[in-house]
Amino acid sequence: MSVFVDYAQFYDVLYQEKNYEAECDSLEQIFSRYAKGTIMSILDLGCGTGGHVIPLTRRGYRVTGVDLSEEMLSKAQIKSNAACQSLDKPTFQRGDIRNLALNKTFDAVVSMFAVIGYLTTNDDLQAALRVARKHLQSGGLFIFDVWHGPAVLTERPMDRYKIIEADGERIVRFVHPELDILHHTVDVQYRILRLKDDLVLDEVSEVHTMRFFFPQEIVFHLECAGFRALHLSPFLHLEESLNERDWNLAVVAEAC
Ligand SMILES: C[S@@+](CC[C@H](N)C(=O)[O-])C[C@H]1O[C@@H](n2cnc3c(N)ncnc32)[C@H](O)[C@@H]1O
């Protein structure tokens, strides 16, 4: 089943509190700590609506964003046209991160907000890691975040909902997760209603199957794809050690 089709129209509203600038600060902190040279060019795998591409471009990087969803990319393009007028514009391209071949390399590859978690089989995961490796020179950095298995199994995904008021309308999102321990996945069922007063204007349902990962599994998969894991920590907290309450795991790897 396709994801980020109808969901795309609600994406920026639903994640309006996500602090992309702080996440780009964290990326820059990683660059300054682990990069062998100056990072100038960045490939964003699964760039979505450009949440990182646009601030990184504004900070002076040459950024290429790739995503499978035309709907997400078209939002990214519109936002980038407005936000990056006098700057070098980022490049957006539709593609599948399991078989992308841009035939060039970048100083860093990033894949943010659990994009790698959408690769639920080992074959797909390896394919995407090899794509990341192919777009880096030896010594280049690959940075991503995923759901951290120990936290998923400790806290357990739960039913939840979120209500957002926007432009006189109300967006209500219900989430119903189903955990599959054998496959390390959660089927996240999203149901979104757009309401005006008591009237339902729009209704969208999508199931996103998300994989969660254990640290040693990540290290192993990275090594199989030609990387060396440099750093694993709670997302946005590079100095801290991981524990079973950290749902988001940040990974820094170096191309061998
Ligand atoms: C949770 S969103 C994250 C978007 C963006 N990185 C952010 O931080 O806002 C996951 C994105 O991954 C993309 N994606 C999932 N699987 C993909 C694949 N195989 N190839 C390319 N993009 C993919 C989706 O279309 C979606 O835009």
mmCIF file of C-alpha atoms and ligand atoms in Angstrom:
data_model
loop_
_atom_site.group_PDB
_atom_site.id
_atom_site.type_symbol
_atom_site.label_atom_id
_atom_site.label_comp_id
_atom_site.label_asym_id
_atom_site.label_seq_id
_atom_site.Cartn_x
_atom_site.Cartn_y
_atom_site.Cartn_z
ATOM 1 C CA MET A 1 0.000 0.000 0.000
ATOM 2 C CA SER A 2 1.292 3.500 -0.825
ATOM 3 C CA VAL A 3 2.008 5.849 2.030
ATOM 4 C CA PHE A 4 2.422 9.623 2.144
ATOM 5 C CA VAL A 5 -0.178 10.089 -0.593
ATOM 6 C CA ASP A 6 -3.274 11.567 1.061
ATOM 7 C CA TYR A 7 -1.363 11.895 4.337
ATOM 8 C CA ALA A 8 0.982 14.408 2.617
ATOM 9 C CA GLN A 9 -1.581 17.209 2.655
ATOM 10 C CA PHE A 10 -1.665 17.045 6.471
ATOM 11 C CA TYR A 11 2.032 16.393 7.086
ATOM 12 C CA ASP A 12 3.268 19.926 7.787
ATOM 13 C CA VAL A 13 0.260 20.736 9.966
ATOM 14 C CA LEU A 14 0.601 17.542 11.985
ATOM 15 C CA TYR A 15 4.320 18.045 12.583
ATOM 16 C CA GLN A 16 4.292 21.831 12.939
ATOM 17 C CA GLU A 17 5.897 21.552 16.381
ATOM 18 C CA LYS A 18 8.844 19.508 15.046
ATOM 19 C CA ASN A 19 11.941 21.638 15.441
ATOM 20 C CA TYR A 20 13.792 21.173 12.153
ATOM 21 C CA GLU A 21 16.209 24.014 12.934
ATOM 22 C CA ALA A 22 17.300 22.230 16.132
ATOM 23 C CA GLU A 23 17.691 19.004 14.151
ATOM 24 C CA CYS A 24 19.893 20.818 11.619
ATOM 25 C CA ASP A 25 21.914 22.234 14.555
ATOM 26 C CA SER A 26 22.447 18.647 15.673
ATOM 27 C CA LEU A 27 23.488 17.603 12.149
ATOM 28 C CA GLU A 28 26.016 20.446 12.074
ATOM 29 C CA GLN A 29 27.317 19.380 15.466
ATOM 30 C CA ILE A 30 27.850 15.887 14.020
ATOM 31 C CA PHE A 31 29.560 17.350 10.930
ATOM 32 C CA SER A 32 31.975 19.345 13.043
ATOM 33 C CA ARG A 33 32.742 16.377 15.258
ATOM 34 C CA TYR A 34 33.039 13.554 12.704
ATOM 35 C CA ALA A 35 33.600 14.931 9.189
ATOM 36 C CA LYS A 36 37.079 14.500 7.727
ATOM 37 C CA GLY A 37 36.746 17.666 5.632
ATOM 38 C CA THR A 38 34.277 20.518 5.209
ATOM 39 C CA ILE A 39 30.753 19.350 4.453
ATOM 40 C CA MET A 40 29.390 21.240 1.472
ATOM 41 C CA SER A 41 27.033 18.871 -0.320
ATOM 42 C CA ILE A 42 24.282 16.798 1.295
ATOM 43 C CA LEU A 43 21.934 14.126 -0.029
ATOM 44 C CA ASP A 44 18.687 13.810 1.955
ATOM 45 C CA LEU A 45 17.139 10.352 1.433
ATOM 46 C CA GLY A 46 13.395 10.501 2.133
ATOM 47 C CA CYS A 47 13.362 14.295 2.313
ATOM 48 C CA GLY A 48 9.573 14.533 2.633
ATOM 49 C CA THR A 49 8.321 18.129 2.468
ATOM 50 C CA GLY A 50 11.850 19.514 2.783
ATOM 51 C CA GLY A 51 11.932 19.954 6.552
ATOM 52 C CA HIS A 52 15.727 19.604 6.619
ATOM 53 C CA VAL A 53 16.532 20.422 2.989
ATOM 54 C CA ILE A 54 15.322 24.017 3.241
ATOM 55 C CA PRO A 55 17.091 25.075 6.471
ATOM 56 C CA LEU A 56 20.278 23.282 5.345
ATOM 57 C CA THR A 57 20.152 25.167 2.024
ATOM 58 C CA ARG A 58 19.666 28.427 3.909
ATOM 59 C CA ARG A 59 22.742 27.552 5.955
ATOM 60 C CA GLY A 60 24.805 27.372 2.761
ATOM 61 C CA TYR A 61 24.883 23.655 1.911
ATOM 62 C CA ARG A 62 24.161 22.303 -1.584
ATOM 63 C CA VAL A 63 21.323 19.907 -0.918
ATOM 64 C CA THR A 64 19.568 17.264 -3.001
ATOM 65 C CA GLY A 65 16.355 15.784 -1.626
ATOM 66 C CA VAL A 66 14.952 12.469 -2.843
ATOM 67 C CA ASP A 67 11.588 10.998 -1.959
ATOM 68 C CA LEU A 68 9.202 8.374 -3.291
ATOM 69 C CA SER A 69 6.083 10.459 -2.699
ATOM 70 C CA GLU A 70 5.220 12.971 -5.426
ATOM 71 C CA GLU A 71 2.799 14.628 -3.034
ATOM 72 C CA MET A 72 5.508 15.213 -0.401
ATOM 73 C CA LEU A 73 7.973 16.431 -3.050
ATOM 74 C CA SER A 74 5.525 18.903 -4.524
ATOM 75 C CA LYS A 75 5.024 20.450 -1.054
ATOM 76 C CA ALA A 76 8.818 20.579 -0.668
ATOM 77 C CA GLN A 77 9.230 22.318 -4.027
ATOM 78 C CA ILE A 78 6.608 24.973 -3.243
ATOM 79 C CA LYS A 79 8.144 25.685 0.180
ATOM 80 C CA SER A 80 11.636 25.823 -1.257
ATOM 81 C CA ASN A 81 10.622 28.262 -4.022
ATOM 82 C CA ALA A 82 9.301 30.608 -1.345
ATOM 83 C CA ALA A 83 12.108 30.133 1.188
ATOM 84 C CA CYS A 84 15.244 29.929 -0.944
ATOM 85 C CA GLN A 85 14.617 32.712 -3.495
ATOM 86 C CA SER A 86 18.016 34.371 -3.545
ATOM 87 C CA LEU A 87 19.984 31.267 -2.583
ATOM 88 C CA ASP A 88 21.292 28.322 -4.527
ATOM 89 C CA LYS A 89 18.106 26.303 -4.787
ATOM 90 C CA PRO A 90 18.031 22.715 -3.554
ATOM 91 C CA THR A 91 17.340 19.970 -6.059
ATOM 92 C CA PHE A 92 14.419 17.624 -5.539
ATOM 93 C CA GLN A 93 14.065 14.317 -7.305
ATOM 94 C CA ARG A 94 11.554 11.528 -7.130
ATOM 95 C CA GLY A 95 13.218 8.211 -6.418
ATOM 96 C CA ASP A 96 13.221 5.078 -4.336
ATOM 97 C CA ILE A 97 16.059 5.010 -1.841
ATOM 98 C CA ARG A 98 16.394 1.246 -2.388
ATOM 99 C CA ASN A 99 17.621 1.682 -5.971
ATOM 100 C CA LEU A 100 18.587 5.320 -6.429
ATOM 101 C CA ALA A 101 21.609 6.029 -8.650
ATOM 102 C CA LEU A 102 22.447 9.714 -9.049
ATOM 103 C CA ASN A 103 25.935 8.852 -10.320
ATOM 104 C CA LYS A 104 27.606 11.390 -8.069
ATOM 105 C CA THR A 105 28.809 11.562 -4.507
ATOM 106 C CA PHE A 106 28.058 13.943 -1.643
ATOM 107 C CA ASP A 107 29.988 14.928 1.480
ATOM 108 C CA ALA A 108 27.173 13.608 3.681
ATOM 109 C CA VAL A 109 23.989 11.591 3.309
ATOM 110 C CA VAL A 110 21.167 12.086 5.812
ATOM 111 C CA SER A 111 17.878 10.219 6.229
ATOM 112 C CA MET A 112 15.809 11.834 8.932
ATOM 113 C CA PHE A 113 12.648 11.080 10.902
ATOM 114 C CA ALA A 114 12.647 7.299 10.726
ATOM 115 C CA VAL A 115 12.774 7.040 6.924
ATOM 116 C CA ILE A 116 14.988 3.960 7.292
ATOM 117 C CA GLY A 117 12.226 2.405 9.412
ATOM 118 C CA TYR A 118 10.064 2.192 6.276
ATOM 119 C CA LEU A 119 12.466 -0.472 4.981
ATOM 120 C CA THR A 120 11.000 -3.377 6.829
ATOM 121 C CA THR A 121 12.890 -6.315 5.291
ATOM 122 C CA ASN A 122 16.614 -6.982 5.588
ATOM 123 C CA ASP A 123 16.929 -6.947 1.794
ATOM 124 C CA ASP A 124 15.315 -3.505 1.496
ATOM 125 C CA LEU A 125 17.380 -2.193 4.382
ATOM 126 C CA GLN A 126 20.618 -3.448 2.821
ATOM 127 C CA ALA A 127 19.608 -2.017 -0.551
ATOM 128 C CA ALA A 128 19.053 1.444 0.957
ATOM 129 C CA LEU A 129 22.256 1.354 3.012
ATOM 130 C CA ARG A 130 24.185 0.415 -0.138
ATOM 131 C CA VAL A 131 22.523 3.309 -1.968
ATOM 132 C CA ALA A 132 23.699 5.657 0.787
ATOM 133 C CA ARG A 133 27.215 4.163 0.543
ATOM 134 C CA LYS A 134 27.271 4.552 -3.253
ATOM 135 C CA HIS A 135 26.628 8.293 -2.913
ATOM 136 C CA LEU A 136 29.572 8.869 -0.569
ATOM 137 C CA GLN A 137 33.324 8.831 -0.991
ATOM 138 C CA SER A 138 35.269 6.815 1.527
ATOM 139 C CA GLY A 139 35.213 8.796 4.802
ATOM 140 C CA GLY A 140 31.855 10.451 3.992
ATOM 141 C CA LEU A 141 29.176 10.565 6.697
ATOM 142 C CA PHE A 142 25.786 8.890 6.795
ATOM 143 C CA ILE A 143 23.442 10.149 9.514
ATOM 144 C CA PHE A 144 19.959 8.860 10.261
ATOM 145 C CA ASP A 145 17.490 8.251 13.053
ATOM 146 C CA VAL A 146 15.244 5.245 13.663
ATOM 147 C CA TRP A 147 12.934 3.850 16.329
ATOM 148 C CA HIS A 148 14.948 2.256 19.108
ATOM 149 C CA GLY A 149 13.778 -1.330 19.738
ATOM 150 C CA PRO A 150 14.425 -1.435 23.507
ATOM 151 C CA ALA A 151 12.181 1.617 24.002
ATOM 152 C CA VAL A 152 9.449 0.296 21.695
ATOM 153 C CA LEU A 153 9.321 -2.957 23.681
ATOM 154 C CA THR A 154 9.520 -1.201 27.046
ATOM 155 C CA GLU A 155 7.009 1.582 26.486
ATOM 156 C CA ARG A 156 4.881 -0.207 23.861
ATOM 157 C CA PRO A 157 3.152 1.773 21.106
ATOM 158 C CA MET A 158 -0.280 2.940 22.281
ATOM 159 C CA ASP A 159 -3.504 4.320 20.806
ATOM 160 C CA ARG A 160 -3.349 8.100 20.787
ATOM 161 C CA TYR A 161 -4.872 11.108 19.120
ATOM 162 C CA LYS A 162 -3.887 14.654 18.298
ATOM 163 C CA ILE A 163 -6.088 17.684 17.597
ATOM 164 C CA ILE A 164 -4.815 20.706 15.735
ATOM 165 C CA GLU A 165 -6.775 23.905 15.075
ATOM 166 C CA ALA A 166 -5.782 25.554 11.784
ATOM 167 C CA ASP A 167 -7.517 28.236 9.676
ATOM 168 C CA GLY A 168 -10.887 27.784 11.370
ATOM 169 C CA GLU A 169 -10.733 24.022 10.863
ATOM 170 C CA ARG A 170 -9.841 21.160 13.139
ATOM 171 C CA ILE A 171 -7.542 18.319 12.139
ATOM 172 C CA VAL A 172 -7.948 15.209 14.283
ATOM 173 C CA ARG A 173 -5.522 12.328 13.892
ATOM 174 C CA PHE A 174 -6.131 8.946 15.505
ATOM 175 C CA VAL A 175 -3.281 6.467 15.739
ATOM 176 C CA HIS A 176 -3.762 2.750 16.297
ATOM 177 C CA PRO A 177 -0.510 0.743 16.406
ATOM 178 C CA GLU A 178 -0.122 -3.018 16.140
ATOM 179 C CA LEU A 179 3.167 -4.458 17.288
ATOM 180 C CA ASP A 180 4.809 -7.411 15.527
ATOM 181 C CA ILE A 181 7.660 -8.553 17.737
ATOM 182 C CA LEU A 182 8.919 -11.244 15.368
ATOM 183 C CA HIS A 183 9.442 -8.834 12.473
ATOM 184 C CA HIS A 184 10.448 -5.816 14.610
ATOM 185 C CA THR A 185 7.625 -3.786 13.101
ATOM 186 C CA VAL A 186 4.616 -1.744 14.104
ATOM 187 C CA ASP A 187 1.641 -1.316 11.763
ATOM 188 C CA VAL A 188 0.690 2.271 12.519
ATOM 189 C CA GLN A 189 -2.873 2.907 11.396
ATOM 190 C CA TYR A 190 -3.521 6.617 10.886
ATOM 191 C CA ARG A 191 -7.010 8.039 10.511
ATOM 192 C CA ILE A 192 -7.229 11.758 9.928
ATOM 193 C CA LEU A 193 -10.371 13.850 9.928
ATOM 194 C CA ARG A 194 -10.586 17.458 8.743
ATOM 195 C CA LEU A 195 -13.545 19.098 10.457
ATOM 196 C CA LYS A 196 -15.306 22.421 10.299
ATOM 197 C CA ASP A 197 -17.690 22.797 13.190
ATOM 198 C CA ASP A 198 -19.397 19.391 13.228
ATOM 199 C CA LEU A 199 -18.929 18.737 9.538
ATOM 200 C CA VAL A 200 -16.365 16.188 8.265
ATOM 201 C CA LEU A 201 -14.726 17.846 5.233
ATOM 202 C CA ASP A 202 -12.172 15.168 4.564
ATOM 203 C CA GLU A 203 -11.109 11.784 5.879
ATOM 204 C CA VAL A 204 -7.871 9.948 5.210
ATOM 205 C CA SER A 205 -6.599 6.537 6.347
ATOM 206 C CA GLU A 206 -3.131 5.096 5.827
ATOM 207 C CA VAL A 207 -1.204 2.245 7.422
ATOM 208 C CA HIS A 208 2.527 2.867 7.847
ATOM 209 C CA THR A 209 4.532 -0.232 8.696
ATOM 210 C CA MET A 210 7.545 0.913 10.712
ATOM 211 C CA ARG A 211 10.524 -1.190 11.674
ATOM 212 C CA PHE A 212 12.369 -0.660 14.944
ATOM 213 C CA PHE A 213 16.036 -1.470 15.432
ATOM 214 C CA PHE A 214 18.445 -2.726 18.058
ATOM 215 C CA PRO A 215 21.881 -1.129 18.291
ATOM 216 C CA GLN A 216 23.992 -4.187 17.435
ATOM 217 C CA GLU A 217 21.710 -5.003 14.506
ATOM 218 C CA ILE A 218 22.367 -1.528 13.091
ATOM 219 C CA VAL A 219 26.114 -1.862 13.523
ATOM 220 C CA PHE A 220 26.002 -5.217 11.712
ATOM 221 C CA HIS A 221 23.855 -3.976 8.812
ATOM 222 C CA LEU A 222 26.034 -0.899 8.400
ATOM 223 C CA GLU A 223 29.169 -3.046 8.232
ATOM 224 C CA CYS A 224 27.583 -5.331 5.619
ATOM 225 C CA ALA A 225 26.870 -2.263 3.469
ATOM 226 C CA GLY A 226 30.376 -0.796 3.683
ATOM 227 C CA PHE A 227 30.057 1.524 6.674
ATOM 228 C CA ARG A 228 31.633 1.782 10.100
ATOM 229 C CA ALA A 229 29.293 2.903 12.897
ATOM 230 C CA LEU A 230 30.854 5.897 14.673
ATOM 231 C CA HIS A 231 28.216 6.964 17.144
ATOM 232 C CA LEU A 232 24.807 5.848 18.438
ATOM 233 C CA SER A 233 22.930 8.042 20.907
ATOM 234 C CA PRO A 234 19.497 9.355 21.779
ATOM 235 C CA PHE A 235 18.293 11.585 18.938
ATOM 236 C CA LEU A 236 19.339 15.223 19.519
ATOM 237 C CA HIS A 237 21.286 14.232 22.641
ATOM 238 C CA LEU A 238 24.663 13.251 21.290
ATOM 239 C CA GLU A 239 26.385 13.320 24.682
ATOM 240 C CA GLU A 240 23.965 10.921 26.368
ATOM 241 C CA SER A 241 23.951 7.125 26.499
ATOM 242 C CA LEU A 242 20.989 5.214 25.157
ATOM 243 C CA ASN A 243 18.509 3.665 27.516
ATOM 244 C CA GLU A 244 15.205 1.830 27.143
ATOM 245 C CA ARG A 245 13.229 5.113 27.330
ATOM 246 C CA ASP A 246 14.868 6.598 24.233
ATOM 247 C CA TRP A 247 12.403 5.999 21.414
ATOM 248 C CA ASN A 248 14.497 7.781 18.770
ATOM 249 C CA LEU A 249 17.999 6.590 18.086
ATOM 250 C CA ALA A 250 20.492 8.717 16.135
ATOM 251 C CA VAL A 251 23.175 6.941 14.121
ATOM 252 C CA VAL A 252 26.381 8.357 12.654
ATOM 253 C CA ALA A 253 28.333 6.132 10.260
ATOM 254 C CA GLU A 254 31.394 6.588 8.102
ATOM 255 C CA ALA A 255 31.803 5.118 4.628
ATOM 256 C CA CYS A 256 34.742 2.682 4.614
HETATM 257 C C1 LIG B 1 8.323 10.435 8.269
HETATM 258 S S1 LIG B 1 8.627 11.053 6.645
HETATM 259 C C2 LIG B 1 10.127 11.973 6.912
HETATM 260 C C3 LIG B 1 10.293 13.095 5.921
HETATM 261 C C4 LIG B 1 11.457 14.042 6.217
HETATM 262 N N1 LIG B 1 12.731 13.359 6.235
HETATM 263 C C5 LIG B 1 11.238 14.764 7.531
HETATM 264 O O1 LIG B 1 12.078 14.674 8.415
HETATM 265 O O2 LIG B 1 10.216 15.463 7.637
HETATM 266 C C6 LIG B 1 9.219 9.624 5.771
HETATM 267 C C7 LIG B 1 9.495 9.910 4.302
HETATM 268 O O3 LIG B 1 10.189 8.802 3.736
HETATM 269 C C8 LIG B 1 9.728 8.630 2.414
HETATM 270 N N2 LIG B 1 10.043 7.264 2.004
HETATM 271 C C9 LIG B 1 9.638 6.097 2.586
HETATM 272 N N3 LIG B 1 10.140 5.049 1.901
HETATM 273 C C10 LIG B 1 10.860 5.556 0.875
HETATM 274 C C11 LIG B 1 11.616 4.971 -0.181
HETATM 275 N N4 LIG B 1 11.717 3.641 -0.322
HETATM 276 N N5 LIG B 1 12.221 5.796 -1.067
HETATM 277 C C12 LIG B 1 12.126 7.144 -0.946
HETATM 278 N N6 LIG B 1 11.414 7.753 0.033
HETATM 279 C C13 LIG B 1 10.789 6.962 0.932
HETATM 280 C C14 LIG B 1 8.248 8.934 2.498
HETATM 281 O O4 LIG B 1 7.678 9.206 1.239
HETATM 282 C C15 LIG B 1 8.238 10.121 3.454
HETATM 283 O O5 LIG B 1 8.312 11.348 2.774
#
